[in-house]
Amino acid sequence: MTLADYLPIALTFLIGLGFSAVALTLSWWLAPRNPTPEKLAPYECGIVPLQEPAQRFPVKFYLVAMLFVIFDVEIVFLFLWAVRFEQLGWAGIAAVGLFVALLIETLGYVWKRGALDWNVARRERYRRVVAPDVTEEAA
């Protein structure tokens, strides 16, 4: 494949980027700016919030969602590899082997760090043993 074969892809990308920039700029420029307390209040199922929430949304849910997205993208790459399996040969097998090995290593690291551990006490105990606080080392 030559560089000219990638020209339609680059052109599509640039058109999409340009359209997005124009749309965002126009919406920012044309939008009315009159904030009211009602507009600034968080919307939750149509109920007016009477007080601040008792606790914030735990970050661990965000971490699990990010890990899901990462490993979901892995499945997309593996599907694309499986479609072209016969044409890729041994180089394709080696590349996918390295890719899967890195993902397994990443999963092991995340698991070892306690990102998938919902028991907070056990996770904190692990962090004190494996990764002591910097302030403790200086003392």
Tab-separated table of C-alpha atoms in Angstrom:
chain	number	residue	atom	x	y	z
A	1	MET	CA	0.000	0.000	0.000
A	2	THR	CA	1.205	3.443	-0.812
A	3	LEU	CA	0.669	6.667	1.037
A	4	ALA	CA	-1.962	7.680	-1.532
A	5	ASP	CA	-4.105	4.727	-0.429
A	6	TYR	CA	-4.448	6.327	3.007
A	7	LEU	CA	-5.562	9.685	1.600
A	8	PRO	CA	-9.337	8.954	1.847
A	9	ILE	CA	-8.938	7.957	5.501
A	10	ALA	CA	-6.947	11.092	6.307
A	11	LEU	CA	-9.439	13.243	4.414
A	12	THR	CA	-12.375	11.702	6.300
A	13	PHE	CA	-10.571	12.279	9.595
A	14	LEU	CA	-9.850	15.912	8.739
A	15	ILE	CA	-13.435	16.555	7.620
A	16	GLY	CA	-14.750	15.043	10.864
A	17	LEU	CA	-12.293	17.055	12.931
A	18	GLY	CA	-13.204	20.250	11.074
A	19	PHE	CA	-16.937	19.645	11.438
A	20	SER	CA	-16.523	19.007	15.174
A	21	ALA	CA	-14.480	22.179	15.632
A	22	VAL	CA	-17.010	24.279	13.696
A	23	ALA	CA	-19.967	22.802	15.613
A	24	LEU	CA	-18.336	23.381	19.010
A	25	THR	CA	-17.261	26.916	18.113
A	26	LEU	CA	-20.712	27.859	16.800
A	27	SER	CA	-22.492	26.413	19.830
A	28	TRP	CA	-20.162	28.296	22.177
A	29	TRP	CA	-20.540	31.522	20.206
A	30	LEU	CA	-24.327	31.406	19.674
A	31	ALA	CA	-25.432	29.954	23.027
A	32	PRO	CA	-27.176	32.331	25.443
A	33	ARG	CA	-25.308	32.921	28.679
A	34	ASN	CA	-27.842	33.374	31.451
A	35	PRO	CA	-27.144	30.861	34.226
A	36	THR	CA	-29.838	30.541	36.874
A	37	PRO	CA	-29.857	28.456	40.047
A	38	GLU	CA	-32.218	26.012	38.347
A	39	LYS	CA	-29.843	25.537	35.437
A	40	LEU	CA	-26.847	25.067	37.719
A	41	ALA	CA	-28.567	22.495	39.966
A	42	PRO	CA	-27.809	18.822	39.270
A	43	TYR	CA	-30.686	16.988	37.617
A	44	GLU	CA	-31.639	13.726	39.249
A	45	CYS	CA	-34.779	12.018	38.006
A	46	GLY	CA	-36.788	15.243	38.111
A	47	ILE	CA	-36.476	15.543	41.880
A	48	VAL	CA	-35.141	18.799	43.256
A	49	PRO	CA	-32.175	17.972	45.536
A	50	LEU	CA	-32.772	19.324	49.033
A	51	GLN	CA	-29.276	18.646	50.365
A	52	GLU	CA	-25.849	17.517	49.271
A	53	PRO	CA	-25.459	13.744	48.925
A	54	ALA	CA	-24.296	11.924	52.050
A	55	GLN	CA	-21.299	10.447	50.261
A	56	ARG	CA	-19.613	10.793	46.937
A	57	PHE	CA	-19.720	8.164	44.226
A	58	PRO	CA	-16.851	5.736	44.911
A	59	VAL	CA	-13.937	5.961	42.482
A	60	LYS	CA	-13.637	2.171	42.316
A	61	PHE	CA	-16.669	2.062	40.009
A	62	TYR	CA	-14.863	4.406	37.613
A	63	LEU	CA	-11.786	2.173	37.719
A	64	VAL	CA	-13.818	-0.939	36.935
A	65	ALA	CA	-15.496	0.885	34.032
A	66	MET	CA	-12.108	1.946	32.635
A	67	LEU	CA	-10.760	-1.601	32.941
A	68	PHE	CA	-13.847	-2.887	31.135
A	69	VAL	CA	-13.272	-0.444	28.268
A	70	ILE	CA	-9.594	-1.410	28.012
A	71	PHE	CA	-10.297	-5.134	27.902
A	72	ASP	CA	-13.279	-4.605	25.603
A	73	VAL	CA	-10.968	-2.911	23.099
A	74	GLU	CA	-8.704	-5.953	23.424
A	75	ILE	CA	-11.545	-8.128	22.164
A	76	VAL	CA	-11.976	-5.863	19.133
A	77	PHE	CA	-8.280	-6.205	18.271
A	78	LEU	CA	-8.403	-9.980	18.737
A	79	PHE	CA	-11.479	-10.207	16.503
A	80	LEU	CA	-9.722	-8.254	13.763
A	81	TRP	CA	-6.708	-10.549	14.104
A	82	ALA	CA	-8.920	-13.650	13.900
A	83	VAL	CA	-10.498	-12.398	10.674
A	84	ARG	CA	-7.057	-12.027	9.018
A	85	PHE	CA	-5.435	-15.019	10.757
A	86	GLU	CA	-4.400	-16.938	7.635
A	87	GLN	CA	-2.894	-13.927	5.845
A	88	LEU	CA	-0.811	-12.749	8.822
A	89	GLY	CA	1.261	-15.912	9.270
A	90	TRP	CA	3.774	-16.361	12.077
A	91	ALA	CA	4.397	-12.639	12.440
A	92	GLY	CA	0.711	-12.146	13.243
A	93	ILE	CA	0.759	-14.968	15.768
A	94	ALA	CA	3.843	-13.501	17.442
A	95	ALA	CA	2.310	-10.015	17.547
A	96	VAL	CA	-0.949	-11.280	19.050
A	97	GLY	CA	0.987	-13.442	21.503
A	98	LEU	CA	2.917	-10.396	22.684
A	99	PHE	CA	-0.293	-8.347	22.829
A	100	VAL	CA	-2.115	-10.953	24.922
A	101	ALA	CA	0.933	-11.446	27.166
A	102	LEU	CA	1.065	-7.706	27.864
A	103	LEU	CA	-2.650	-7.634	28.632
A	104	ILE	CA	-2.356	-10.608	30.975
A	105	GLU	CA	0.579	-8.895	32.684
A	106	THR	CA	-1.507	-5.716	32.986
A	107	LEU	CA	-4.411	-7.658	34.468
A	108	GLY	CA	-2.025	-9.280	36.957
A	109	TYR	CA	-0.602	-5.892	37.923
A	110	VAL	CA	-4.061	-4.367	38.380
A	111	TRP	CA	-5.171	-7.373	40.392
A	112	LYS	CA	-2.018	-7.327	42.541
A	113	ARG	CA	-2.385	-3.578	43.229
A	114	GLY	CA	-5.886	-4.250	44.576
A	115	ALA	CA	-7.854	-2.386	41.917
A	116	LEU	CA	-10.274	-5.305	41.644
A	117	ASP	CA	-10.413	-5.893	45.406
A	118	TRP	CA	-13.593	-4.476	46.929
A	119	ASN	CA	-12.446	-5.190	50.489
A	120	VAL	CA	-10.958	-1.830	51.493
A	121	ALA	CA	-9.227	-3.093	54.649
A	122	ARG	CA	-7.342	-5.822	52.775
A	123	ARG	CA	-6.379	-3.405	49.974
A	124	GLU	CA	-5.033	-0.838	52.464
A	125	ARG	CA	-3.090	-3.542	54.330
A	126	TYR	CA	-1.492	-4.612	51.039
A	127	ARG	CA	-0.531	-1.039	50.169
A	128	ARG	CA	1.192	-0.560	53.545
A	129	VAL	CA	3.253	-3.728	53.045
A	130	VAL	CA	4.110	-3.477	49.340
A	131	ALA	CA	4.048	0.269	48.661
A	132	PRO	CA	4.763	2.126	51.912
A	133	ASP	CA	3.981	5.812	52.062
A	134	VAL	CA	6.818	8.146	51.104
A	135	THR	CA	6.415	10.099	54.344
A	136	GLU	CA	6.976	6.903	56.354
A	137	GLU	CA	10.298	6.270	54.573
A	138	ALA	CA	11.560	9.802	55.257
A	139	ALA	CA	10.922	9.518	58.994
